[in-house]
């Protein structure tokens, strides 16, 4: 397992984390009291932790905070980096504080390592939101500020508002297929020590489509018999020291596969080959 300092923190997380978003069907069913595959998902999180993955991302939208809270109970809290996200309708100061407290309760923890704005909301004053985030760090209930789905200009604006702390991370759609449009964002984050959490790191499963096998086969000549998905993850952490992919943790087998192959790094030739052909 490879560990790297997460953004501007002093915490070293696994380069590959665990994402806990499933789909809108899962979310809808939870409101009906149906948590399909709940035990399987909790088992997957525990399998990841047992095998060195200490970065877990969730969100109030995902309806998986309680599952993560159950999974982490038997582990040392200070060895885990737990990230969650606040829904965009909860960004006013009072709503933000209530949302943080709900997430703390759901996760059954005293603090959240990374509290992120899930989506920007132009109807709420960003200055008030960011200043409230700083105040919540002072309470000890959260340690770092993150954003998600922000444009580069909005990220810069949010960073400029802060006076006591800095933005630690941003979540973006980033993978071997969807990379060129994110270059400016990646470059900015590298220069400013902002971690990039890559969601959809497997391109919505695109890496498993047969027409791409020949390109991954070329890389296998160098690294051995490794699944397409893990080559795609290796590309992200090899291409950039500041990117932390968070593939979905849906079952034990997939998480163990990710953990087993998490220390694979691609050489420069293979990186260029994938970028030329995908």
Short mmCIF file of C-alpha atoms in Angstrom, two decimals:
data_model
loop_
_atom_site.label_atom_id
_atom_site.label_comp_id
_atom_site.label_asym_id
_atom_site.label_seq_id
_atom_site.Cartn_x
_atom_site.Cartn_y
_atom_site.Cartn_z
CA UNK A 1 0.00 0.00 0.00
CA UNK A 2 1.29 3.44 -0.93
CA UNK A 3 0.58 6.32 1.45
CA UNK A 4 0.93 9.99 0.63
CA UNK A 5 0.28 13.19 2.53
CA UNK A 6 -3.26 14.29 1.78
CA UNK A 7 -3.16 17.82 0.45
CA UNK A 8 -1.97 20.40 2.96
CA UNK A 9 -2.58 18.12 5.94
CA UNK A 10 0.06 16.15 7.80
CA UNK A 11 -2.07 13.00 7.48
CA UNK A 12 -0.86 10.26 5.16
CA UNK A 13 -3.72 8.42 3.52
CA UNK A 14 -3.71 5.44 1.21
CA UNK A 15 -3.42 6.65 -2.37
CA UNK A 16 -6.53 4.65 -3.21
CA UNK A 17 -9.58 5.22 -1.04
CA UNK A 18 -13.08 3.82 -0.82
CA UNK A 19 -16.08 5.64 -2.26
CA UNK A 20 -19.55 4.91 -0.92
CA UNK A 21 -21.88 6.29 -3.59
CA UNK A 22 -23.98 3.56 -5.20
CA UNK A 23 -26.83 4.91 -7.30
CA UNK A 24 -30.05 6.88 -7.04
CA UNK A 25 -32.06 3.68 -6.73
CA UNK A 26 -30.14 2.80 -3.56
CA UNK A 27 -30.71 6.29 -2.18
CA UNK A 28 -34.43 6.24 -2.96
CA UNK A 29 -34.89 2.81 -1.37
CA UNK A 30 -33.22 3.91 1.86
CA UNK A 31 -35.98 6.48 2.35
CA UNK A 32 -38.36 3.52 2.30
CA UNK A 33 -36.27 1.78 4.95
CA UNK A 34 -34.68 -0.62 2.45
CA UNK A 35 -30.89 -0.87 2.69
CA UNK A 36 -30.06 -3.39 -0.02
CA UNK A 37 -26.80 -5.24 0.61
CA UNK A 38 -26.12 -3.30 3.79
CA UNK A 39 -24.05 -6.03 5.44
CA UNK A 40 -22.10 -6.63 2.23
CA UNK A 41 -21.18 -2.97 2.00
CA UNK A 42 -20.08 -2.76 5.64
CA UNK A 43 -18.03 -5.91 5.12
CA UNK A 44 -16.39 -4.30 2.09
CA UNK A 45 -15.36 -1.23 4.10
CA UNK A 46 -13.88 -3.42 6.82
CA UNK A 47 -12.01 -5.50 4.27
CA UNK A 48 -10.47 -2.32 2.91
CA UNK A 49 -9.43 -1.06 6.33
CA UNK A 50 -8.00 -4.46 7.26
CA UNK A 51 -5.85 -4.30 4.14
CA UNK A 52 -4.51 -0.82 4.59
CA UNK A 53 -7.07 1.51 3.01
CA UNK A 54 -7.62 4.35 5.46
CA UNK A 55 -9.37 6.93 3.23
CA UNK A 56 -13.17 6.65 3.15
CA UNK A 57 -15.49 9.10 1.41
CA UNK A 58 -19.21 9.41 2.01
CA UNK A 59 -21.90 12.11 1.92
CA UNK A 60 -25.25 12.90 3.48
CA UNK A 61 -26.71 12.54 -0.02
CA UNK A 62 -25.40 8.97 -0.37
CA UNK A 63 -27.23 7.71 2.73
CA UNK A 64 -24.17 5.63 3.63
CA UNK A 65 -22.81 7.59 6.58
CA UNK A 66 -24.39 5.20 9.09
CA UNK A 67 -22.89 2.22 7.27
CA UNK A 68 -19.44 3.81 7.44
CA UNK A 69 -20.01 4.61 11.12
CA UNK A 70 -20.85 0.98 11.84
CA UNK A 71 -17.85 -0.27 9.87
CA UNK A 72 -15.24 1.89 11.63
CA UNK A 73 -16.37 1.26 15.20
CA UNK A 74 -13.79 -1.42 15.96
CA UNK A 75 -10.84 0.51 14.51
CA UNK A 76 -8.60 3.25 15.88
CA UNK A 77 -10.27 6.47 14.83
CA UNK A 78 -7.04 8.46 14.54
CA UNK A 79 -5.71 6.00 11.95
CA UNK A 80 -8.60 6.67 9.58
CA UNK A 81 -9.33 9.67 7.37
CA UNK A 82 -13.10 10.03 7.09
CA UNK A 83 -14.53 12.45 4.55
CA UNK A 84 -18.16 13.38 4.08
CA UNK A 85 -20.07 16.01 2.14
CA UNK A 86 -22.87 18.45 2.87
CA UNK A 87 -25.81 18.79 0.49
CA UNK A 88 -26.03 22.15 -1.37
CA UNK A 89 -29.35 23.09 0.25
CA UNK A 90 -27.64 23.04 3.65
CA UNK A 91 -25.00 25.70 3.06
CA UNK A 92 -26.46 28.59 5.06
CA UNK A 93 -24.72 28.99 8.45
CA UNK A 94 -27.45 27.44 10.63
CA UNK A 95 -28.22 24.64 8.17
CA UNK A 96 -24.52 23.89 7.78
CA UNK A 97 -24.00 23.47 11.50
CA UNK A 98 -27.05 21.21 11.78
CA UNK A 99 -25.87 19.13 8.83
CA UNK A 100 -22.43 18.69 10.39
CA UNK A 101 -24.00 17.51 13.65
CA UNK A 102 -26.20 15.03 11.77
CA UNK A 103 -23.21 13.63 9.96
CA UNK A 104 -21.28 13.30 13.21
CA UNK A 105 -24.21 11.39 14.70
CA UNK A 106 -24.57 9.16 11.64
CA UNK A 107 -20.86 8.39 11.59
CA UNK A 108 -20.82 7.96 15.37
CA UNK A 109 -17.62 9.96 15.66
CA UNK A 110 -16.46 13.06 17.51
CA UNK A 111 -14.92 14.70 14.46
CA UNK A 112 -14.82 14.54 10.67
CA UNK A 113 -11.42 14.73 9.01
CA UNK A 114 -12.67 16.36 5.81
CA UNK A 115 -16.00 18.17 5.47
CA UNK A 116 -16.80 19.01 1.87
CA UNK A 117 -19.33 21.14 0.01
CA UNK A 118 -20.88 18.58 -2.32
CA UNK A 119 -22.07 21.04 -4.99
CA UNK A 120 -21.95 24.83 -5.15
CA UNK A 121 -25.19 26.67 -4.53
CA UNK A 122 -25.40 30.14 -6.11
CA UNK A 123 -28.46 30.92 -3.99
CA UNK A 124 -26.35 30.91 -0.81
CA UNK A 125 -23.64 33.45 -0.04
CA UNK A 126 -20.38 31.51 -0.46
CA UNK A 127 -18.60 33.88 1.91
CA UNK A 128 -20.98 32.98 4.74
CA UNK A 129 -20.57 29.28 4.00
CA UNK A 130 -16.77 29.34 4.00
CA UNK A 131 -16.56 31.47 7.13
CA UNK A 132 -18.92 29.08 8.90
CA UNK A 133 -16.70 26.17 7.86
CA UNK A 134 -13.76 27.92 9.50
CA UNK A 135 -15.72 28.42 12.70
CA UNK A 136 -16.67 24.74 12.71
CA UNK A 137 -13.00 23.78 12.52
CA UNK A 138 -12.44 25.85 15.65
CA UNK A 139 -15.06 23.78 17.48
CA UNK A 140 -13.05 20.60 16.81
CA UNK A 141 -15.94 18.89 15.05
CA UNK A 142 -14.18 19.00 11.68
CA UNK A 143 -10.53 19.32 10.73
CA UNK A 144 -10.28 20.27 7.09
CA UNK A 145 -12.37 21.97 4.38
CA UNK A 146 -13.02 20.40 0.99
CA UNK A 147 -15.14 21.20 -2.04
CA UNK A 148 -16.60 19.08 -4.81
CA UNK A 149 -17.80 19.83 -8.34
CA UNK A 150 -16.44 23.38 -8.22
CA UNK A 151 -15.02 25.09 -11.30
CA UNK A 152 -11.46 26.33 -11.07
CA UNK A 153 -12.63 29.93 -10.77
CA UNK A 154 -15.04 29.05 -7.99
CA UNK A 155 -12.33 27.08 -6.19
CA UNK A 156 -10.07 30.12 -6.32
CA UNK A 157 -12.88 32.34 -5.07
CA UNK A 158 -13.61 29.99 -2.15
CA UNK A 159 -9.92 29.85 -1.28
CA UNK A 160 -9.72 33.64 -1.34
CA UNK A 161 -12.57 33.98 1.16
CA UNK A 162 -10.85 31.90 3.83
CA UNK A 163 -8.74 33.81 6.33
CA UNK A 164 -7.68 31.21 8.91
CA UNK A 165 -7.53 27.93 7.00
CA UNK A 166 -7.01 26.64 3.49
CA UNK A 167 -9.00 24.38 1.22
CA UNK A 168 -7.56 20.90 1.56
CA UNK A 169 -9.14 19.07 -1.38
CA UNK A 170 -11.48 19.08 -4.33
CA UNK A 171 -13.46 16.19 -5.79
CA UNK A 172 -13.71 16.01 -9.57
CA UNK A 173 -14.65 13.53 -12.27
CA UNK A 174 -11.17 12.39 -13.29
CA UNK A 175 -10.01 9.23 -15.01
CA UNK A 176 -7.86 8.03 -17.90
CA UNK A 177 -10.71 8.77 -20.33
CA UNK A 178 -11.78 12.09 -18.81
CA UNK A 179 -8.55 13.94 -18.12
CA UNK A 180 -7.75 16.66 -20.66
CA UNK A 181 -10.53 18.99 -19.53
CA UNK A 182 -9.20 18.76 -15.97
CA UNK A 183 -5.59 19.72 -16.71
CA UNK A 184 -5.89 23.32 -15.51
CA UNK A 185 -7.55 22.16 -12.28
CA UNK A 186 -4.88 19.52 -11.65
CA UNK A 187 -2.07 22.00 -12.30
CA UNK A 188 -3.59 24.55 -9.92
CA UNK A 189 -4.08 21.98 -7.19
CA UNK A 190 -0.51 20.75 -7.54
CA UNK A 191 0.85 24.27 -7.12
CA UNK A 192 -1.36 24.95 -4.10
CA UNK A 193 -1.07 21.59 -2.33
CA UNK A 194 -4.76 20.82 -2.75
CA UNK A 195 -5.53 17.10 -2.91
CA UNK A 196 -7.64 15.89 -5.83
CA UNK A 197 -10.13 13.16 -5.00
CA UNK A 198 -10.96 11.45 -8.29
CA UNK A 199 -14.51 10.16 -8.46
CA UNK A 200 -15.60 7.90 -11.31
CA UNK A 201 -11.93 6.79 -11.55
CA UNK A 202 -12.99 3.83 -13.70
CA UNK A 203 -15.02 5.95 -16.09
CA UNK A 204 -18.40 4.51 -15.08
CA UNK A 205 -17.07 1.03 -15.84
CA UNK A 206 -15.76 2.08 -19.24
CA UNK A 207 -12.40 0.44 -18.48
CA UNK A 208 -14.01 -3.00 -18.72
CA UNK A 209 -15.39 -2.51 -22.23
CA UNK A 210 -13.79 -5.03 -24.64
CA UNK A 211 -12.63 -2.48 -27.21
CA UNK A 212 -10.13 -1.08 -24.72
CA UNK A 213 -8.58 -4.41 -23.70
CA UNK A 214 -5.80 -4.20 -26.28
CA UNK A 215 -4.52 -0.98 -24.74
CA UNK A 216 -4.49 -2.39 -21.25
CA UNK A 217 -2.91 -5.59 -22.61
CA UNK A 218 0.01 -3.45 -23.78
CA UNK A 219 0.55 -2.20 -20.22
CA UNK A 220 0.24 -5.73 -18.84
CA UNK A 221 3.42 -6.62 -20.73
CA UNK A 222 5.21 -4.37 -18.24
CA UNK A 223 3.37 -4.92 -14.97
CA UNK A 224 1.96 -8.43 -15.29
CA UNK A 225 -1.54 -9.85 -15.13
CA UNK A 226 -3.47 -6.99 -13.56
CA UNK A 227 -7.17 -6.19 -14.23
CA UNK A 228 -8.04 -3.19 -16.40
CA UNK A 229 -9.59 -1.43 -13.42
CA UNK A 230 -6.38 -1.53 -11.43
CA UNK A 231 -4.32 -0.31 -14.36
CA UNK A 232 -6.72 2.64 -14.60
CA UNK A 233 -6.25 3.37 -10.89
CA UNK A 234 -2.49 2.95 -11.18
CA UNK A 235 -2.50 5.47 -14.02
CA UNK A 236 -4.06 8.11 -11.76
CA UNK A 237 -1.63 7.72 -8.87
CA UNK A 238 1.38 7.33 -11.20
CA UNK A 239 0.49 10.35 -13.33
CA UNK A 240 0.17 12.63 -10.33
CA UNK A 241 1.37 12.54 -6.73
CA UNK A 242 -1.60 14.60 -5.59
CA UNK A 243 -4.51 12.48 -6.91
CA UNK A 244 -6.44 10.07 -4.70
CA UNK A 245 -8.96 7.92 -6.62
CA UNK A 246 -12.00 6.74 -4.66
CA UNK A 247 -13.47 3.72 -6.48
CA UNK A 248 -16.81 2.48 -5.19
CA UNK A 249 -16.54 -0.06 -2.39
CA UNK A 250 -19.45 -2.33 -3.24
CA UNK A 251 -18.19 -5.75 -2.17
CA UNK A 252 -15.26 -7.43 -0.46
CA UNK A 253 -13.81 -8.96 -3.64
CA UNK A 254 -13.48 -5.65 -5.47
CA UNK A 255 -12.01 -3.86 -2.46
CA UNK A 256 -9.48 -6.64 -1.89
CA UNK A 257 -8.52 -6.49 -5.56
CA UNK A 258 -7.93 -2.74 -5.25
CA UNK A 259 -5.89 -3.16 -2.07
CA UNK A 260 -3.82 -6.00 -3.54
CA UNK A 261 -2.85 -3.94 -6.59
CA UNK A 262 -2.60 -0.56 -4.87
CA UNK A 263 1.19 -0.38 -4.97
CA UNK A 264 1.46 -0.69 -8.75
CA UNK A 265 3.01 2.30 -10.47
CA UNK A 266 3.22 2.75 -14.23
CA UNK A 267 6.37 3.88 -15.96
CA UNK A 268 6.44 7.00 -18.11
CA UNK A 269 6.23 5.05 -21.36
CA UNK A 270 3.05 3.25 -20.33
CA UNK A 271 1.50 6.49 -19.08
CA UNK A 272 2.17 8.15 -22.44
CA UNK A 273 0.88 5.10 -24.29
CA UNK A 274 -2.45 5.18 -22.47
CA UNK A 275 -2.78 8.93 -22.96
CA UNK A 276 -2.10 8.58 -26.66
CA UNK A 277 -4.59 5.77 -27.24
CA UNK A 278 -7.45 6.37 -24.77
#
